[in-house]
Amino acid sequence: MKNLLKMSDLTREDINLILNKADQLKFEHKNGIEHRLLAGKTLAMIFNKSSTRTRVSFEAGMYQLGGHALFLSSADLQISRGEPLEDTARVLFRYVDGIMIRTFAQQEVEDLALHSGLPVVNGLTDYAHPCQSLANLMTVRENFAYLEGLKACYIGDGNNVCNSFVVGCVISGMTVTVACPEGYEPHPDVLKLAGDKLTITRDPKEAALGADVVYTDVWMSMGQEEEARTRKEVFGNYQVNSELMKLASKDAIVLHCLPAHRGEEITAEVFDAHAGVIFDEAENRLHAQKAVLAILMGG
Ligand code: CP
Ligand code: NVA
């Protein structure tokens, strides 16, 4: 494991290694046990899109590991004035020990990994959000103690979060049903990788039936602002609400990567009823990413 670019680069063993390390780091952090595994190391964090959780959890995580994180808005970098990403990558190699990047095209993240010679972590692209998927799996495992054989569903847009959620679940031995409108399915690569472990339906009720894990994300991702009106119409029926939750397993957990739009992809009622686990998931971003950084940058 040299980078974390997308979930399909990981094996089940890689995921287990990350989740076990994350559990250990979470325990140690909660019990005041210091773990300065990255003392003296620097992580450059390039942001081409907004963020709350990703920025704060990576920055706090690096500090807790004894290292340092640099927040770099791409608008302030020479990239915004035309310096090629390749040159930026080669320069960063001379200064820092790892790069986390949040941007639009997955290819940029792949190119950065190729040219920088440094460990690269994908902090969200239009295609993937692997850090979120690891936090999901960590949270699911905390609640059920295992992953294999669980039944998950995803209601809504087959977007970056959905792609990584599906791949993470399938690699971990879970089955997934995605309920989405026609034309909003997960990426073709995800459909291919998941094979018969993934079912696509137009009916959210069919997806939720007997599900152990119910997942959703916003109807409109960053960069899709112009499609807002169309998307609100298209996704109107794809909402996690109390009626839908009656069909899920009685011990089902609800996950959301956040930020949430109450009244759109999830009702306030369901959100509030499951807020404990949803915010555990947000917290687990910190622990899962620290595990990834420790593995990739720890030497
Ligand atoms: N879930 C997530 O990635 O949140 P941010 O956009 O706030 O980083
Ligand atoms: N799908 C959302 C996730 C935000 C964390 C987006 O890309 O904007």
Coordinates of C-alpha atoms and ligand atoms in Angstrom, one line a residue:
M1 CA 0.0 0.0 0.0
K2 CA 1.8 3.2 -1.2
N3 CA -1.2 5.5 -1.7
L4 CA -4.9 5.8 -0.9
L5 CA -6.4 6.8 -4.3
K6 CA -9.6 4.7 -4.4
M7 CA -11.1 1.8 -2.6
S8 CA -10.5 -0.7 -5.5
D9 CA -6.8 -0.4 -4.9
L10 CA -7.2 -2.0 -1.5
T11 CA -7.5 -5.7 -0.6
R12 CA -9.7 -7.0 2.2
E13 CA -6.4 -7.5 4.1
D14 CA -5.4 -3.9 3.6
I15 CA -8.8 -2.7 4.8
N16 CA -8.6 -4.9 7.9
L17 CA -5.1 -3.6 8.6
I18 CA -6.3 0.0 8.4
L19 CA -9.4 -0.6 10.5
N20 CA -7.4 -2.5 13.2
K21 CA -4.9 0.3 13.4
A22 CA -7.7 2.9 13.5
D23 CA -9.4 1.0 16.4
Q24 CA -6.0 1.0 18.3
L25 CA -5.3 4.7 17.6
K26 CA -8.9 5.6 18.7
F27 CA -8.5 3.6 22.0
E28 CA -5.1 5.2 22.6
H29 CA -6.4 8.7 21.9
K30 CA -9.4 8.3 24.2
N31 CA -7.1 7.0 26.9
G32 CA -4.5 9.8 26.7
I33 CA -1.8 7.4 25.3
E34 CA 0.4 9.4 22.9
H35 CA 1.3 7.9 19.6
R36 CA 3.8 10.2 17.8
L37 CA 4.2 7.9 14.9
L38 CA 4.9 10.7 12.4
A39 CA 7.1 13.0 14.5
G40 CA 8.9 15.5 12.3
K41 CA 6.8 14.6 9.2
T42 CA 4.7 17.1 7.1
L43 CA 1.5 16.5 5.2
A44 CA 0.6 18.9 2.4
M45 CA -3.2 19.2 2.0
I46 CA -4.3 20.6 -1.3
F47 CA -8.0 21.7 -1.4
N48 CA -9.7 22.6 -4.7
K49 CA -13.2 22.3 -3.0
S50 CA -14.7 23.2 0.3
S51 CA -14.4 21.0 3.4
T52 CA -15.0 21.0 7.1
R53 CA -14.4 17.4 8.3
T54 CA -11.6 16.4 5.9
R55 CA -9.6 19.5 6.6
V56 CA -10.0 19.5 10.4
S57 CA -9.6 15.7 10.8
F58 CA -6.4 15.5 8.7
E59 CA -4.9 18.6 10.4
A60 CA -5.8 17.4 13.9
G61 CA -4.7 13.8 13.0
M62 CA -1.3 14.9 11.9
Y63 CA -0.8 16.9 15.1
Q64 CA -1.8 13.9 17.2
L65 CA 0.7 11.8 15.3
G66 CA 3.5 14.2 16.2
G67 CA 3.6 15.7 12.7
H68 CA 2.4 18.8 10.9
A69 CA -0.2 19.6 8.3
L70 CA -0.1 22.4 5.7
F71 CA -3.4 23.7 4.4
L72 CA -3.0 24.7 0.7
S73 CA -6.0 26.2 -1.1
S74 CA -5.4 25.6 -4.8
A75 CA -6.6 29.1 -5.4
D76 CA -3.5 30.4 -3.5
L77 CA -1.0 28.1 -5.2
Q78 CA 0.8 28.8 -8.5
I79 CA -1.4 26.0 -9.9
S80 CA -4.1 28.6 -10.2
R81 CA -1.8 30.7 -12.4
G82 CA -0.9 27.8 -14.7
E83 CA 2.0 26.0 -13.0
P84 CA 1.6 22.3 -14.0
L85 CA 0.5 19.9 -11.3
E86 CA 3.5 17.8 -12.3
D87 CA 6.0 20.5 -11.4
T88 CA 4.1 21.3 -8.1
A89 CA 4.3 17.6 -7.3
R90 CA 8.0 17.5 -7.9
V91 CA 8.6 20.6 -5.7
L92 CA 6.4 19.2 -2.9
F93 CA 8.6 16.0 -2.9
R94 CA 11.5 18.2 -1.8
Y95 CA 9.7 19.6 1.2
V96 CA 7.0 17.3 2.6
D97 CA 6.4 13.6 3.4
G98 CA 2.9 13.1 2.0
I99 CA 0.1 14.8 0.1
M100 CA -3.6 14.8 0.7
I101 CA -5.7 16.3 -2.1
R102 CA -9.4 17.1 -2.6
T103 CA -10.2 18.0 -6.2
F104 CA -12.5 17.3 -9.2
A105 CA -10.9 14.8 -11.5
Q106 CA -9.7 11.4 -10.2
Q107 CA -6.9 11.6 -12.9
E108 CA -5.3 14.5 -11.1
V109 CA -4.9 12.4 -8.0
E110 CA -3.6 9.5 -9.9
D111 CA -1.1 11.8 -11.7
L112 CA 0.0 13.4 -8.5
A113 CA 0.8 9.9 -7.1
L114 CA 2.7 9.1 -10.3
H115 CA 4.8 12.3 -10.4
S116 CA 5.4 13.3 -6.7
G117 CA 7.0 10.1 -5.5
L118 CA 5.2 10.7 -2.2
P119 CA 2.3 8.9 -0.6
V120 CA -0.9 10.5 -1.9
V121 CA -4.3 10.3 -0.1
N122 CA -7.5 11.1 -2.0
G123 CA -9.5 13.5 0.2
L124 CA -12.5 13.3 -2.3
T125 CA -12.8 13.6 -6.1
D126 CA -15.8 13.5 -8.3
Y127 CA -15.2 9.7 -8.6
A128 CA -14.2 8.6 -5.1
H129 CA -14.1 9.3 -1.4
P130 CA -12.1 6.5 0.1
C131 CA -11.5 8.1 3.5
Q132 CA -15.2 8.3 4.0
S133 CA -15.6 4.6 3.0
L134 CA -13.0 3.6 5.6
A135 CA -14.8 5.6 8.3
N136 CA -18.1 3.9 7.2
L137 CA -16.6 0.5 7.5
M138 CA -15.0 1.3 10.9
T139 CA -18.4 2.6 12.1
V140 CA -20.3 -0.5 10.8
R141 CA -17.8 -2.8 12.5
E142 CA -18.1 -0.9 15.8
N143 CA -21.8 -1.5 15.7
F144 CA -22.0 -5.1 14.4
A145 CA -18.5 -6.4 15.4
Y146 CA -18.1 -7.8 11.9
L147 CA -18.7 -6.8 8.2
E148 CA -18.9 -10.0 6.2
G149 CA -22.5 -11.0 5.3
L150 CA -24.1 -7.7 6.3
K151 CA -26.6 -6.2 4.0
A152 CA -26.2 -2.5 3.1
C153 CA -28.3 -0.1 1.0
Y154 CA -27.6 3.3 -0.5
I155 CA -30.5 5.6 -1.4
G156 CA -29.9 8.5 -3.8
D157 CA -27.2 9.7 -6.2
G158 CA -24.6 7.2 -7.4
N159 CA -21.9 9.7 -6.7
N160 CA -18.3 9.7 -5.3
V161 CA -19.5 8.7 -1.8
C162 CA -21.7 6.0 -3.2
N163 CA -18.9 4.6 -5.4
S164 CA -16.5 4.3 -2.5
F165 CA -19.2 3.0 -0.1
V166 CA -20.2 0.2 -2.6
V167 CA -16.6 -0.9 -3.3
G168 CA -15.6 -0.8 0.4
C169 CA -18.6 -2.9 1.4
V170 CA -18.1 -5.4 -1.5
I171 CA -14.4 -5.9 -0.7
S172 CA -15.4 -6.5 2.9
G173 CA -17.8 -9.2 2.0
M174 CA -21.1 -7.3 2.3
T175 CA -23.9 -7.1 -0.2
V176 CA -25.3 -3.7 -1.3
T177 CA -28.4 -2.5 -3.0
V178 CA -28.4 1.0 -4.5
A179 CA -31.7 2.7 -5.2
C180 CA -31.2 5.6 -7.7
P181 CA -33.0 7.2 -10.6
E182 CA -32.1 6.0 -14.1
G183 CA -28.9 7.8 -15.3
Y184 CA -27.6 8.3 -11.7
E185 CA -26.1 4.9 -11.2
P186 CA -22.6 4.3 -9.6
H187 CA -19.6 4.5 -12.0
P188 CA -19.4 1.7 -14.5
D189 CA -16.1 0.5 -13.0
V190 CA -17.9 0.1 -9.7
L191 CA -20.7 -1.9 -11.3
K192 CA -18.1 -4.2 -12.9
L193 CA -16.1 -4.7 -9.8
A194 CA -19.1 -5.3 -7.6
G195 CA -20.7 -7.9 -9.9
D196 CA -23.5 -9.8 -8.3
K197 CA -22.8 -8.3 -4.8
L198 CA -24.5 -5.1 -6.0
T199 CA -28.1 -4.8 -7.0
I200 CA -29.4 -1.6 -8.7
T201 CA -33.1 -0.7 -8.3
R202 CA -35.3 2.3 -8.9
D203 CA -37.3 1.5 -5.7
P204 CA -35.9 2.7 -2.4
K205 CA -38.2 0.3 -0.6
E206 CA -36.8 -2.7 -2.3
A207 CA -33.3 -1.4 -1.4
A208 CA -34.1 -0.8 2.3
L209 CA -35.9 -4.2 2.9
G210 CA -34.0 -6.0 5.6
A211 CA -30.9 -3.7 5.3
D212 CA -28.5 -3.6 8.3
V213 CA -26.9 -0.4 7.1
V214 CA -28.8 2.5 5.4
Y215 CA -26.7 5.1 3.7
T216 CA -27.4 8.3 1.8
D217 CA -25.6 11.4 0.6
V218 CA -26.7 14.8 -0.8
W219 CA -28.6 15.0 -4.1
M220 CA -26.2 17.6 -5.4
S221 CA -22.5 17.3 -5.0
M222 CA -19.9 20.1 -5.1
G223 CA -19.5 21.3 -8.7
Q224 CA -23.1 20.3 -9.6
E225 CA -24.7 23.6 -8.3
E226 CA -26.2 24.4 -11.8
E227 CA -28.1 21.1 -11.8
A228 CA -29.9 21.9 -8.5
R229 CA -33.4 22.3 -9.8
T230 CA -33.3 19.2 -12.0
R231 CA -31.8 17.1 -9.2
K232 CA -34.4 18.1 -6.6
E233 CA -37.1 16.8 -9.0
V234 CA -35.3 13.7 -10.0
F235 CA -34.4 12.6 -6.5
G236 CA -37.7 13.6 -4.8
N237 CA -38.6 10.0 -4.0
Y238 CA -35.1 9.0 -2.9
Q239 CA -35.3 10.0 0.7
V240 CA -34.4 8.1 3.9
N241 CA -37.5 8.7 6.0
S242 CA -39.4 6.9 8.8
E243 CA -41.6 4.9 6.4
L244 CA -38.5 3.6 4.6
M245 CA -36.7 2.8 7.9
K246 CA -39.7 0.5 8.9
L247 CA -38.6 -1.8 6.2
A248 CA -34.9 -2.0 7.3
S249 CA -33.7 -4.6 9.9
K250 CA -34.8 -3.6 13.4
D251 CA -31.2 -3.0 14.4
A252 CA -30.3 -1.1 11.3
I253 CA -27.9 1.8 11.5
V254 CA -28.1 5.0 9.4
L255 CA -24.9 6.5 8.1
H256 CA -24.4 9.9 6.4
C257 CA -21.0 11.3 5.3
L258 CA -22.2 14.9 6.1
P259 CA -23.0 17.7 5.4
A260 CA -26.7 16.6 5.5
H261 CA -29.6 18.4 3.9
R262 CA -32.5 17.6 6.2
G263 CA -35.8 17.4 4.3
E264 CA -34.0 16.3 1.1
E265 CA -32.0 13.1 1.2
I266 CA -32.9 12.4 4.8
T267 CA -35.7 13.7 7.1
A268 CA -34.8 15.5 10.3
E269 CA -36.6 12.8 12.2
V270 CA -34.5 10.0 11.0
F271 CA -31.3 12.1 11.2
D272 CA -32.0 12.9 14.9
A273 CA -32.9 9.3 15.7
H274 CA -29.5 8.1 14.3
A275 CA -27.4 11.2 15.1
G276 CA -25.2 9.2 17.5
V277 CA -23.9 6.8 14.9
I278 CA -23.8 9.5 12.2
F279 CA -21.5 11.7 14.3
D280 CA -19.4 8.6 15.3
E281 CA -18.9 8.1 11.6
A282 CA -17.7 11.8 11.4
E283 CA -15.3 11.2 14.3
N284 CA -14.0 7.9 12.8
R285 CA -12.7 9.9 9.8
L286 CA -10.0 11.1 12.2
H287 CA -9.0 7.7 13.5
A288 CA -9.2 5.9 10.1
Q289 CA -7.2 8.6 8.4
K290 CA -4.6 8.6 11.1
A291 CA -4.2 4.9 10.5
V292 CA -3.8 5.5 6.8
L293 CA -1.2 8.2 7.4
A294 CA 0.7 6.1 9.9
I295 CA 0.8 3.2 7.4
L296 CA 1.7 5.2 4.4
M297 CA 4.1 7.8 5.9
G298 CA 5.4 5.9 9.0
G299 CA 8.2 4.1 7.1
Ligands
CP1 N1 -17.7 14.1 4.6 C1 -16.8 15.0 4.2 O1 -15.9 14.8 3.5 O2 -17.0 16.3 4.8 P1 -16.3 17.6 4.4 O3 -16.7 18.0 3.0 O4 -16.7 18.6 5.4 O5 -14.8 17.4 4.4
NVA2 N1 -21.0 13.9 -2.6 C1 -20.6 15.1 -1.8 C2 -19.9 14.7 -0.6 C3 -19.4 15.8 0.3 C4 -18.6 15.3 1.4 C5 -19.8 16.0 -2.7 O1 -19.0 15.6 -3.5 O2 -20.1 17.3 -2.6

